[in-house]
Amino acid sequence: MDANDSPSDDRSEVDAEEHDLDAPARDRATDISGDVDIDDVLEDEDDNQGLFDDLLSGEPIFENKEVLRPSYTPHELPHRNEQINQMATILVSALRGDTPSNILIYGKTGTGKTASAKFVSKELESTSQKYDVPCEVEYINCEVTDTQYRVLAQLANKFIEKNRDVIDGRLDDLASLRSSVTEGDHTLADTRFDSLDAIDERIDTLEADREEMESVPMTGWPTDRVYSSFFEAVDYHERVVVIMLDEIDKLVEKSGDDTLYNLSRMNSELDNSRISIMGISNDLKFTDFLDPRVKSSLGEEEIVFPPYDANQLRDILQHRADVAFENGALTEDVIPLCAAFAAQEHGDARRALDLLRTAGELAERGQANTVEERHVRQAQDKIELDRVIEVVRTLPTQSKIVLFAIILLEKNGVHNINTGEVYNIYKRLCEEIDADVLTQRRVTDLISELDMLGIVNAVVVSKGRYGRTKEISLSVPVEETEAVLLSDSRLGDIENAQPFVQARFDN
């Protein structure tokens, strides 16, 4: 105790503490600062709640929305047994340690090509593990990975990562073996090693191998070095590899057939592994542009996926809907209507699933208890508008200016717009934003391209002795399309431009 402290001082502090404890702690309602009332704070917090509570208050419509997405691989694929069995018959040789034939799979968008190929690949890998046969499938989306460098780099890195895992497993086994031999729990009699030094030597070799496995950067290396890294990685140990190239036509269109040539010729140089290629394409004619040697080796087996009809689409939707939605969440006319809409789009199952999912989301946002026909029709309009917006957004600048000229004419009440009128407004718009002015013939070509994309409707009509011209009208919503065009920084200045639109009378 300090000389200046006294027992009475201590007692007074204790009494003060007891007094505070007995007190109602300012009724536990006032913060220690004396300025903030906790009840007020709690009331404020209660006021801020409810934004998501209201949205969650309704009965859920979805049980598992993911099964309606294109990325989902179902456990069963209705109406594709024939194609799946064809693939399995070709790939079963991989489970015997042989090299399967290369496969080319054709079919339009949404015909089940990728889903079927992924389903067969999953079955192949699970069966290979069951029988302890080294068989692997690697998937590459060539719409994203669209150059030889990227394809080889991605494959190299996947196999380097797998090789590191294999080495780590072997090192763990060797370390365990060495430890048990050292402690006298195990002998080397039933192993391939004759001494601890041999185990250590093998450990050193594996560690050196692992150290040499350098990941390939996505840019910067010469292509032949990337190829060498991939070759060494895939041939590190015995295995059969199926390389699945989805949207293979995009790779050929962007980078030529060098990648396919190199991959299809690798087996003659590999010592331990074997490679098979499975190409998936929406374009039945893309092989016409391949080198004859590549075409002959790549197209050893061909499988065609026909479009689904409305009844098949109905089965697929019902199969997914049973898992995706709560019981009783769909009215009876929803699935037939989704199937009918998608059947008009060349039997596109992906479109049908998108339509069903979007209809469910719209019903959920409207806090409806069930998905009804009106939700499907709203979803159809929304998907179509989204498609149009994406197409318009990605148009070249000159096509956007031509489209904006057509919009201006329509907004000014001009009907049966002809090419000359579009060209006059187009020239004025180019002057406004300091863009190059194309010839009228080239602008006519751009109008034809917009017609093919379904953005405008251009019909050639005869004017008798005055020749023929195109009568043009918009096929897309004016306001939404104009908003997309004005979001382009190059066209932003056009908004304030009011080109002169010559009034004319329709005969």
Short mmCIF file of C-alpha atoms in Angstrom, two decimals:
data_model
loop_
_atom_site.label_atom_id
_atom_site.label_comp_id
_atom_site.label_asym_id
_atom_site.label_seq_id
_atom_site.Cartn_x
_atom_site.Cartn_y
_atom_site.Cartn_z
CA MET A 1 0.00 0.00 0.00
CA ASP A 2 1.28 3.46 -0.88
CA ALA A 3 2.00 5.79 2.08
CA ASN A 4 -0.56 8.28 0.77
CA ASP A 5 -3.37 5.67 0.56
CA SER A 6 -5.62 5.00 3.55
CA PRO A 7 -8.16 2.23 4.34
CA SER A 8 -10.93 4.79 4.39
CA ASP A 9 -10.12 5.80 0.81
CA ASP A 10 -10.35 2.20 -0.30
CA ARG A 11 -13.66 1.78 1.47
CA SER A 12 -15.13 4.87 -0.12
CA GLU A 13 -14.18 3.57 -3.62
CA VAL A 14 -15.83 0.20 -2.89
CA ASP A 15 -18.96 1.94 -1.59
CA ALA A 16 -19.05 4.04 -4.72
CA GLU A 17 -18.76 0.94 -6.93
CA GLU A 18 -21.52 -0.82 -4.96
CA HIS A 19 -23.69 2.26 -5.29
CA ASP A 20 -23.19 2.19 -9.08
CA LEU A 21 -24.04 -1.51 -9.21
CA ASP A 22 -27.21 -0.98 -7.19
CA ALA A 23 -28.22 1.91 -9.37
CA PRO A 24 -30.37 1.09 -12.40
CA ALA A 25 -27.38 1.86 -14.60
CA ARG A 26 -29.29 4.85 -15.93
CA ASP A 27 -32.14 2.40 -16.48
CA ARG A 28 -29.81 0.63 -18.92
CA ALA A 29 -31.31 2.93 -21.49
CA THR A 30 -28.73 5.65 -21.74
CA ASP A 31 -25.33 5.18 -23.36
CA ILE A 32 -22.24 5.91 -21.23
CA SER A 33 -21.78 9.15 -23.12
CA GLY A 34 -25.13 10.37 -21.87
CA ASP A 35 -26.00 11.59 -25.36
CA VAL A 36 -27.33 8.46 -27.13
CA ASP A 37 -30.45 6.58 -26.10
CA ILE A 38 -30.08 2.85 -26.81
CA ASP A 39 -33.85 2.42 -27.29
CA ASP A 40 -33.69 5.05 -30.02
CA VAL A 41 -30.79 3.20 -31.63
CA LEU A 42 -32.75 -0.06 -31.56
CA GLU A 43 -35.79 1.67 -33.01
CA ASP A 44 -33.63 3.09 -35.82
CA GLU A 45 -32.29 -0.41 -36.54
CA ASP A 46 -35.86 -1.73 -36.64
CA ASP A 47 -36.78 1.03 -39.09
CA ASN A 48 -33.93 -0.03 -41.41
CA GLN A 49 -35.09 -3.65 -41.49
CA GLY A 50 -37.68 -4.92 -43.92
CA LEU A 51 -36.09 -4.32 -47.33
CA PHE A 52 -35.32 -8.00 -47.83
CA ASP A 53 -37.84 -9.26 -45.24
CA ASP A 54 -40.70 -8.20 -47.52
CA LEU A 55 -39.10 -9.96 -50.48
CA LEU A 56 -38.58 -13.13 -48.45
CA SER A 57 -42.07 -13.12 -46.99
CA GLY A 58 -43.67 -14.89 -49.95
CA GLU A 59 -43.64 -18.63 -50.55
CA PRO A 60 -40.48 -19.74 -52.41
CA ILE A 61 -40.96 -20.84 -56.01
CA PHE A 62 -37.53 -22.34 -56.67
CA GLU A 63 -36.12 -25.33 -54.83
CA ASN A 64 -32.87 -25.51 -56.84
CA LYS A 65 -32.54 -22.89 -59.58
CA GLU A 66 -29.06 -24.10 -60.64
CA VAL A 67 -30.47 -27.10 -62.52
CA LEU A 68 -31.95 -24.64 -65.07
CA ARG A 69 -28.58 -23.08 -65.90
CA PRO A 70 -26.47 -24.14 -68.95
CA SER A 71 -23.50 -24.97 -66.68
CA TYR A 72 -25.45 -27.74 -64.92
CA THR A 73 -24.75 -31.32 -66.03
CA PRO A 74 -27.82 -33.47 -65.28
CA HIS A 75 -27.66 -37.09 -64.10
CA GLU A 76 -29.90 -38.10 -66.99
CA LEU A 77 -30.29 -36.62 -70.48
CA PRO A 78 -33.66 -37.44 -72.08
CA HIS A 79 -33.67 -38.23 -75.83
CA ARG A 80 -29.88 -38.39 -76.12
CA ASN A 81 -29.26 -42.06 -75.25
CA GLU A 82 -28.25 -42.91 -78.81
CA GLN A 83 -25.56 -40.21 -78.98
CA ILE A 84 -24.35 -40.95 -75.43
CA ASN A 85 -24.00 -44.66 -76.23
CA GLN A 86 -22.07 -43.79 -79.40
CA MET A 87 -19.59 -41.72 -77.39
CA ALA A 88 -19.27 -44.41 -74.71
CA THR A 89 -18.62 -47.11 -77.33
CA ILE A 90 -15.76 -45.03 -78.77
CA LEU A 91 -14.22 -43.95 -75.45
CA VAL A 92 -14.38 -47.33 -73.68
CA SER A 93 -11.01 -48.20 -75.25
CA ALA A 94 -9.45 -45.62 -72.90
CA LEU A 95 -10.40 -47.88 -69.96
CA ARG A 96 -8.42 -50.67 -71.62
CA GLY A 97 -5.35 -48.43 -71.86
CA ASP A 98 -5.75 -47.90 -75.60
CA THR A 99 -6.05 -44.62 -77.50
CA PRO A 100 -9.70 -43.81 -78.36
CA SER A 101 -10.54 -42.50 -81.81
CA ASN A 102 -10.89 -38.74 -82.16
CA ILE A 103 -14.52 -37.59 -82.16
CA LEU A 104 -16.22 -34.61 -83.81
CA ILE A 105 -19.65 -33.72 -82.43
CA TYR A 106 -21.95 -31.51 -84.51
CA GLY A 107 -25.28 -29.86 -83.79
CA LYS A 108 -26.99 -26.50 -83.45
CA THR A 109 -26.99 -24.51 -80.22
CA GLY A 110 -29.02 -26.11 -77.42
CA THR A 111 -29.12 -29.66 -78.82
CA GLY A 112 -27.35 -31.19 -75.82
CA LYS A 113 -23.85 -31.61 -77.28
CA THR A 114 -21.81 -30.19 -74.40
CA ALA A 115 -24.09 -31.59 -71.67
CA SER A 116 -23.90 -35.09 -73.21
CA ALA A 117 -20.11 -34.91 -73.67
CA LYS A 118 -19.62 -33.75 -70.06
CA PHE A 119 -21.95 -36.49 -68.82
CA VAL A 120 -19.98 -39.19 -70.67
CA SER A 121 -16.68 -37.67 -69.49
CA LYS A 122 -17.79 -37.74 -65.85
CA GLU A 123 -18.82 -41.38 -66.23
CA LEU A 124 -15.50 -42.19 -67.91
CA GLU A 125 -13.43 -40.66 -65.10
CA SER A 126 -15.48 -42.29 -62.32
CA THR A 127 -15.22 -45.71 -64.01
CA SER A 128 -11.45 -45.26 -64.48
CA GLN A 129 -11.09 -44.67 -60.73
CA LYS A 130 -13.23 -47.74 -60.03
CA TYR A 131 -10.92 -49.96 -62.09
CA ASP A 132 -7.76 -48.02 -61.18
CA VAL A 133 -7.05 -47.08 -64.80
CA PRO A 134 -5.32 -43.70 -65.35
CA CYS A 135 -7.80 -41.84 -67.56
CA GLU A 136 -8.45 -38.09 -67.52
CA VAL A 137 -10.70 -35.63 -69.39
CA GLU A 138 -9.76 -31.96 -69.81
CA TYR A 139 -12.38 -29.43 -70.96
CA ILE A 140 -11.48 -26.27 -72.91
CA ASN A 141 -14.02 -23.66 -74.03
CA CYS A 142 -12.52 -22.38 -77.29
CA GLU A 143 -14.85 -19.39 -77.41
CA VAL A 144 -12.86 -18.05 -74.45
CA THR A 145 -9.54 -19.83 -74.94
CA ASP A 146 -9.30 -19.08 -78.65
CA THR A 147 -5.58 -19.10 -79.55
CA GLN A 148 -3.00 -21.86 -79.81
CA TYR A 149 -0.93 -20.26 -77.04
CA ARG A 150 -3.85 -20.08 -74.60
CA VAL A 151 -5.05 -23.62 -75.31
CA LEU A 152 -1.58 -25.11 -74.83
CA ALA A 153 -0.85 -22.95 -71.76
CA GLN A 154 -4.14 -23.89 -70.09
CA LEU A 155 -3.60 -27.60 -70.78
CA ALA A 156 0.03 -27.43 -69.63
CA ASN A 157 -0.90 -25.77 -66.35
CA LYS A 158 -3.68 -28.28 -65.67
CA PHE A 159 -1.31 -31.23 -66.11
CA ILE A 160 1.50 -29.52 -64.18
CA GLU A 161 -0.89 -29.06 -61.25
CA LYS A 162 -1.98 -32.71 -61.44
CA ASN A 163 1.64 -33.87 -61.67
CA ARG A 164 2.51 -31.89 -58.56
CA ASP A 165 -0.35 -33.60 -56.72
CA VAL A 166 0.92 -37.01 -57.88
CA ILE A 167 4.46 -36.17 -56.74
CA ASP A 168 3.22 -34.91 -53.36
CA GLY A 169 1.35 -38.18 -52.86
CA ARG A 170 4.40 -40.25 -53.75
CA LEU A 171 6.63 -38.18 -51.47
CA ASP A 172 4.22 -38.73 -48.57
CA ASP A 173 4.24 -42.49 -49.22
CA LEU A 174 8.05 -42.59 -49.38
CA ALA A 175 8.42 -40.53 -46.21
CA SER A 176 6.01 -42.89 -44.42
CA LEU A 177 7.89 -45.95 -45.72
CA ARG A 178 11.24 -44.53 -44.67
CA SER A 179 9.92 -43.72 -41.21
CA SER A 180 8.45 -47.20 -40.65
CA VAL A 181 11.69 -48.89 -41.85
CA THR A 182 13.84 -46.69 -39.61
CA GLU A 183 11.67 -47.49 -36.59
CA GLY A 184 11.81 -51.22 -37.38
CA ASP A 185 8.07 -51.56 -38.10
CA HIS A 186 8.64 -52.48 -41.73
CA THR A 187 11.29 -54.03 -43.99
CA LEU A 188 12.24 -53.35 -47.60
CA ALA A 189 11.77 -56.97 -48.61
CA ASP A 190 8.42 -56.44 -50.33
CA THR A 191 9.32 -53.06 -51.87
CA ARG A 192 11.31 -52.08 -54.94
CA PHE A 193 13.97 -50.42 -52.77
CA ASP A 194 16.98 -52.29 -51.47
CA SER A 195 18.17 -49.64 -49.01
CA LEU A 196 17.24 -46.38 -47.27
CA ASP A 197 19.69 -44.63 -49.62
CA ALA A 198 17.60 -45.79 -52.58
CA ILE A 199 14.50 -44.28 -50.96
CA ASP A 200 16.35 -41.02 -50.35
CA GLU A 201 17.55 -40.99 -53.94
CA ARG A 202 14.00 -41.45 -55.20
CA ILE A 203 12.77 -38.65 -52.90
CA ASP A 204 15.49 -36.32 -54.27
CA THR A 205 14.49 -37.17 -57.85
CA LEU A 206 10.81 -36.45 -57.22
CA GLU A 207 11.59 -33.17 -55.45
CA ALA A 208 13.79 -32.14 -58.39
CA ASP A 209 11.00 -33.03 -60.82
CA ARG A 210 8.54 -30.94 -58.84
CA GLU A 211 10.94 -28.00 -58.74
CA GLU A 212 11.36 -28.08 -62.52
CA MET A 213 7.61 -27.92 -63.17
CA GLU A 214 7.19 -24.23 -63.94
CA SER A 215 3.69 -22.91 -64.56
CA VAL A 216 3.18 -21.37 -68.00
CA PRO A 217 2.24 -17.65 -68.02
CA MET A 218 -0.78 -16.72 -70.15
CA THR A 219 1.45 -14.50 -72.32
CA GLY A 220 5.12 -13.97 -72.94
CA TRP A 221 6.64 -17.33 -73.88
CA PRO A 222 7.45 -18.52 -77.41
CA THR A 223 4.75 -20.95 -78.56
CA ASP A 224 7.24 -23.80 -79.04
CA ARG A 225 8.31 -23.48 -75.38
CA VAL A 226 4.66 -23.63 -74.28
CA TYR A 227 4.17 -26.73 -76.44
CA SER A 228 7.25 -28.37 -74.89
CA SER A 229 5.95 -27.65 -71.36
CA PHE A 230 2.59 -29.18 -72.26
CA PHE A 231 4.23 -32.20 -73.91
CA GLU A 232 6.48 -32.91 -70.90
CA ALA A 233 3.61 -32.38 -68.44
CA VAL A 234 1.17 -34.71 -70.18
CA ASP A 235 3.82 -37.40 -70.70
CA TYR A 236 5.10 -37.32 -67.10
CA HIS A 237 3.37 -40.61 -66.24
CA GLU A 238 1.19 -43.20 -67.93
CA ARG A 239 -2.39 -42.11 -68.66
CA VAL A 240 -4.99 -41.75 -71.41
CA VAL A 241 -6.15 -38.16 -71.86
CA VAL A 242 -9.32 -36.99 -73.66
CA ILE A 243 -9.11 -33.30 -74.55
CA MET A 244 -12.60 -31.86 -75.03
CA LEU A 245 -12.54 -28.73 -77.25
CA ASP A 246 -15.94 -27.03 -77.03
CA GLU A 247 -16.73 -24.49 -79.79
CA ILE A 248 -13.75 -25.89 -81.71
CA ASP A 249 -14.79 -23.92 -84.81
CA LYS A 250 -14.06 -20.67 -82.92
CA LEU A 251 -10.48 -21.81 -82.36
CA VAL A 252 -10.01 -22.64 -86.05
CA GLU A 253 -11.65 -19.36 -87.11
CA LYS A 254 -9.38 -17.30 -84.82
CA SER A 255 -6.07 -19.19 -84.97
CA GLY A 256 -6.18 -21.63 -87.88
CA ASP A 257 -5.66 -25.38 -87.52
CA ASP A 258 -2.10 -25.42 -86.10
CA THR A 259 -3.33 -26.37 -82.61
CA LEU A 260 -5.38 -29.27 -83.96
CA TYR A 261 -2.49 -30.41 -86.14
CA ASN A 262 -0.08 -30.48 -83.19
CA LEU A 263 -2.52 -32.23 -80.87
CA SER A 264 -3.56 -34.83 -83.44
CA ARG A 265 0.11 -35.72 -84.16
CA MET A 266 1.33 -35.94 -80.55
CA ASN A 267 0.69 -39.65 -80.02
CA SER A 268 3.53 -40.62 -82.35
CA GLU A 269 5.98 -38.79 -80.04
CA LEU A 270 4.56 -39.58 -76.57
CA ASP A 271 6.18 -42.36 -74.54
CA ASN A 272 3.91 -42.78 -71.51
CA SER A 273 0.56 -41.16 -72.28
CA ARG A 274 -1.97 -41.19 -75.09
CA ILE A 275 -4.21 -38.32 -76.29
CA SER A 276 -7.65 -38.31 -77.90
CA ILE A 277 -9.50 -35.20 -79.09
CA MET A 278 -13.23 -34.61 -78.76
CA GLY A 279 -14.28 -31.53 -80.75
CA ILE A 280 -17.72 -29.92 -80.35
CA SER A 281 -19.03 -27.53 -83.01
CA ASN A 282 -22.20 -25.66 -83.98
CA ASP A 283 -20.90 -25.38 -87.56
CA LEU A 284 -21.22 -28.55 -89.63
CA LYS A 285 -18.97 -27.13 -92.35
CA PHE A 286 -16.01 -25.91 -90.31
CA THR A 287 -13.88 -28.93 -91.33
CA ASP A 288 -14.04 -27.70 -94.94
CA PHE A 289 -11.37 -25.13 -94.00
CA LEU A 290 -9.01 -27.63 -92.30
CA ASP A 291 -5.79 -29.00 -93.70
CA PRO A 292 -6.65 -32.42 -95.27
CA ARG A 293 -4.21 -34.17 -92.88
CA VAL A 294 -5.86 -32.58 -89.84
CA LYS A 295 -9.32 -33.32 -91.19
CA SER A 296 -8.56 -37.02 -91.71
CA SER A 297 -7.05 -37.54 -88.24
CA LEU A 298 -9.54 -35.35 -86.37
CA GLY A 299 -12.75 -36.64 -87.93
CA GLU A 300 -12.20 -40.36 -87.28
CA GLU A 301 -15.67 -40.56 -85.68
CA GLU A 302 -18.52 -38.09 -86.19
CA ILE A 303 -21.69 -37.78 -84.11
CA VAL A 304 -24.58 -35.48 -85.11
CA PHE A 305 -27.06 -34.10 -82.57
CA PRO A 306 -30.40 -33.29 -84.25
CA PRO A 307 -32.61 -30.47 -82.90
CA TYR A 308 -35.23 -31.34 -80.29
CA ASP A 309 -38.90 -31.22 -81.23
CA ALA A 310 -41.57 -29.65 -78.99
CA ASN A 311 -42.48 -32.95 -77.27
CA GLN A 312 -38.84 -33.72 -76.48
CA LEU A 313 -38.33 -30.21 -75.11
CA ARG A 314 -41.40 -30.71 -72.92
CA ASP A 315 -39.85 -33.89 -71.47
CA ILE A 316 -36.54 -32.12 -70.80
CA LEU A 317 -38.25 -29.17 -69.11
CA GLN A 318 -40.42 -31.45 -66.98
CA HIS A 319 -37.36 -33.45 -65.96
CA ARG A 320 -35.55 -30.32 -64.78
CA ALA A 321 -38.64 -28.60 -63.37
CA ASP A 322 -39.27 -31.51 -61.00
CA VAL A 323 -35.95 -30.67 -59.31
CA ALA A 324 -35.86 -26.89 -59.86
CA PHE A 325 -39.28 -25.84 -58.54
CA GLU A 326 -41.31 -26.41 -55.42
CA ASN A 327 -44.33 -28.71 -55.75
CA GLY A 328 -47.26 -26.95 -57.37
CA ALA A 329 -45.19 -23.88 -58.36
CA LEU A 330 -45.99 -24.24 -62.09
CA THR A 331 -49.38 -24.07 -63.72
CA GLU A 332 -50.12 -26.74 -66.34
CA ASP A 333 -49.62 -24.49 -69.38
CA VAL A 334 -46.14 -23.17 -68.45
CA ILE A 335 -43.96 -26.06 -69.67
CA PRO A 336 -45.87 -26.63 -72.98
CA LEU A 337 -45.63 -22.91 -73.76
CA CYS A 338 -41.88 -22.78 -73.01
CA ALA A 339 -41.38 -25.85 -75.21
CA ALA A 340 -43.43 -24.32 -78.03
CA PHE A 341 -41.45 -21.06 -77.98
CA ALA A 342 -38.11 -22.91 -77.97
CA ALA A 343 -39.19 -25.32 -80.72
CA GLN A 344 -39.63 -22.28 -82.98
CA GLU A 345 -35.92 -21.48 -82.30
CA HIS A 346 -34.68 -24.69 -84.01
CA GLY A 347 -35.34 -26.87 -80.94
CA ASP A 348 -33.00 -25.05 -78.58
CA ALA A 349 -33.15 -26.70 -75.12
CA ARG A 350 -30.90 -24.01 -73.67
CA ARG A 351 -33.38 -21.36 -74.79
CA ALA A 352 -36.25 -23.39 -73.27
CA LEU A 353 -34.45 -23.68 -69.91
CA ASP A 354 -33.57 -19.96 -69.93
CA LEU A 355 -37.20 -19.16 -70.65
CA LEU A 356 -38.46 -21.34 -67.79
CA ARG A 357 -35.89 -19.94 -65.34
CA THR A 358 -36.62 -16.31 -66.33
CA ALA A 359 -40.38 -16.91 -66.02
CA GLY A 360 -39.81 -18.25 -62.51
CA GLU A 361 -37.65 -15.26 -61.58
CA LEU A 362 -40.27 -12.81 -62.87
CA ALA A 363 -42.98 -14.58 -60.87
CA GLU A 364 -40.76 -14.52 -57.79
CA ARG A 365 -40.07 -10.79 -58.17
CA GLY A 366 -43.78 -10.14 -58.50
CA GLN A 367 -44.28 -12.19 -55.29
CA ALA A 368 -46.62 -14.55 -57.13
CA ASN A 369 -47.22 -17.99 -55.62
CA THR A 370 -47.11 -19.77 -58.97
CA VAL A 371 -45.51 -19.37 -62.39
CA GLU A 372 -48.22 -18.74 -65.00
CA GLU A 373 -48.55 -18.32 -68.77
CA ARG A 374 -48.23 -14.54 -68.50
CA HIS A 375 -44.82 -14.93 -66.81
CA VAL A 376 -43.61 -17.08 -69.72
CA ARG A 377 -44.74 -14.46 -72.24
CA GLN A 378 -43.05 -11.71 -70.21
CA ALA A 379 -39.90 -13.84 -70.07
CA GLN A 380 -40.00 -14.34 -73.85
CA ASP A 381 -40.17 -10.57 -74.39
CA LYS A 382 -37.40 -9.95 -71.86
CA ILE A 383 -35.03 -12.53 -73.35
CA GLU A 384 -35.67 -11.22 -76.86
CA LEU A 385 -35.02 -7.65 -75.71
CA ASP A 386 -31.83 -8.70 -73.92
CA ARG A 387 -30.65 -10.41 -77.11
CA VAL A 388 -31.37 -7.32 -79.20
CA ILE A 389 -29.59 -5.06 -76.71
CA GLU A 390 -26.50 -7.28 -76.75
CA VAL A 391 -26.45 -7.41 -80.56
CA VAL A 392 -26.84 -3.62 -80.86
CA ARG A 393 -24.21 -2.99 -78.18
CA THR A 394 -21.59 -5.01 -80.07
CA LEU A 395 -22.24 -3.48 -83.51
CA PRO A 396 -19.35 -1.65 -85.25
CA THR A 397 -19.51 2.16 -84.98
CA GLN A 398 -20.54 2.67 -88.63
CA SER A 399 -23.43 0.22 -88.27
CA LYS A 400 -24.54 2.06 -85.12
CA ILE A 401 -24.60 5.37 -86.99
CA VAL A 402 -26.70 3.85 -89.80
CA LEU A 403 -29.10 2.38 -87.22
CA PHE A 404 -29.33 5.73 -85.43
CA ALA A 405 -30.21 7.42 -88.74
CA ILE A 406 -33.10 4.95 -89.21
CA ILE A 407 -34.28 5.62 -85.62
CA LEU A 408 -34.27 9.39 -86.22
CA LEU A 409 -36.32 9.00 -89.39
CA GLU A 410 -38.91 6.82 -87.62
CA LYS A 411 -39.10 9.23 -84.67
CA ASN A 412 -39.79 12.07 -87.10
CA GLY A 413 -42.75 10.21 -88.58
CA VAL A 414 -41.16 9.00 -91.81
CA HIS A 415 -42.64 5.67 -92.98
CA ASN A 416 -41.42 3.33 -95.71
CA ILE A 417 -37.89 4.71 -95.27
CA ASN A 418 -35.68 4.28 -98.32
CA THR A 419 -31.90 3.92 -98.58
CA GLY A 420 -31.37 7.45 -99.90
CA GLU A 421 -33.09 9.00 -96.90
CA VAL A 422 -31.01 6.89 -94.51
CA TYR A 423 -27.83 7.90 -96.32
CA ASN A 424 -28.63 11.63 -96.13
CA ILE A 425 -29.15 11.48 -92.34
CA TYR A 426 -26.15 9.14 -91.96
CA LYS A 427 -23.85 11.75 -93.61
CA ARG A 428 -25.10 14.50 -91.28
CA LEU A 429 -24.51 12.28 -88.24
CA CYS A 430 -20.97 11.44 -89.38
CA GLU A 431 -20.23 15.17 -89.63
CA GLU A 432 -21.57 15.71 -86.10
CA ILE A 433 -19.18 13.17 -84.52
CA ASP A 434 -16.32 13.59 -87.01
CA ALA A 435 -16.56 10.03 -88.35
CA ASP A 436 -15.54 8.81 -91.81
CA VAL A 437 -18.38 8.89 -94.37
CA LEU A 438 -18.81 5.62 -96.26
CA THR A 439 -20.21 5.34 -99.78
CA GLN A 440 -23.91 4.80 -100.31
CA ARG A 441 -23.21 1.29 -101.64
CA ARG A 442 -21.39 0.40 -98.42
CA VAL A 443 -24.20 1.86 -96.29
CA THR A 444 -26.65 -0.31 -98.27
CA ASP A 445 -24.52 -3.34 -97.34
CA LEU A 446 -24.63 -2.33 -93.66
CA ILE A 447 -28.43 -2.08 -93.85
CA SER A 448 -28.50 -5.62 -95.27
CA GLU A 449 -26.37 -6.81 -92.34
CA LEU A 450 -28.76 -5.16 -89.87
CA ASP A 451 -31.60 -6.92 -91.67
CA MET A 452 -29.87 -10.30 -91.29
CA LEU A 453 -29.41 -9.66 -87.56
CA GLY A 454 -33.16 -8.99 -87.25
CA ILE A 455 -32.69 -5.38 -86.11
CA VAL A 456 -34.36 -3.83 -89.16
CA ASN A 457 -36.66 -5.13 -91.84
CA ALA A 458 -35.46 -4.19 -95.34
CA VAL A 459 -37.67 -5.16 -98.29
CA VAL A 460 -36.71 -4.49 -101.92
CA VAL A 461 -39.60 -2.83 -103.76
CA SER A 462 -39.95 -1.80 -107.37
CA LYS A 463 -40.60 1.85 -108.21
CA GLY A 464 -41.36 1.14 -111.88
CA ARG A 465 -39.31 3.32 -114.18
CA TYR A 466 -37.57 4.84 -111.14
CA GLY A 467 -35.87 1.52 -110.42
CA ARG A 468 -35.84 -0.48 -107.22
CA THR A 469 -35.12 0.57 -103.67
CA LYS A 470 -35.20 -0.85 -100.15
CA GLU A 471 -38.01 0.10 -97.81
CA ILE A 472 -36.69 -0.05 -94.28
CA SER A 473 -38.42 -0.26 -90.91
CA LEU A 474 -37.22 -1.01 -87.39
CA SER A 475 -37.83 -4.49 -85.94
CA VAL A 476 -36.72 -3.55 -82.40
CA PRO A 477 -38.07 -1.20 -79.69
CA VAL A 478 -37.04 2.38 -80.49
CA GLU A 479 -36.40 3.74 -77.00
CA GLU A 480 -34.33 0.81 -75.71
CA THR A 481 -32.28 0.64 -78.91
CA GLU A 482 -31.63 4.39 -78.88
CA ALA A 483 -30.49 4.20 -75.23
CA VAL A 484 -27.99 1.45 -76.08
CA LEU A 485 -26.62 3.46 -79.00
CA LEU A 486 -26.24 6.63 -76.91
CA SER A 487 -24.32 4.66 -74.25
CA ASP A 488 -21.48 4.37 -76.80
CA SER A 489 -18.96 7.15 -76.07
CA ARG A 490 -18.48 7.78 -79.81
CA LEU A 491 -22.20 8.38 -80.32
CA GLY A 492 -22.90 10.27 -77.10
CA ASP A 493 -22.61 13.66 -78.85
CA ILE A 494 -25.31 12.73 -81.37
CA GLU A 495 -28.04 13.11 -78.76
CA ASN A 496 -28.06 16.89 -79.11
CA ALA A 497 -27.91 16.79 -82.91
CA GLN A 498 -31.21 17.38 -84.69
CA PRO A 499 -30.51 16.70 -88.36
CA PHE A 500 -32.94 18.05 -90.85
CA VAL A 501 -35.48 15.38 -91.84
CA GLN A 502 -37.20 16.26 -95.06
CA ALA A 503 -40.97 15.89 -94.77
CA ARG A 504 -42.60 13.93 -97.48
CA PHE A 505 -46.01 12.55 -98.28
CA ASP A 506 -46.72 8.88 -98.69
CA ASN A 507 -48.52 8.06 -101.88
#
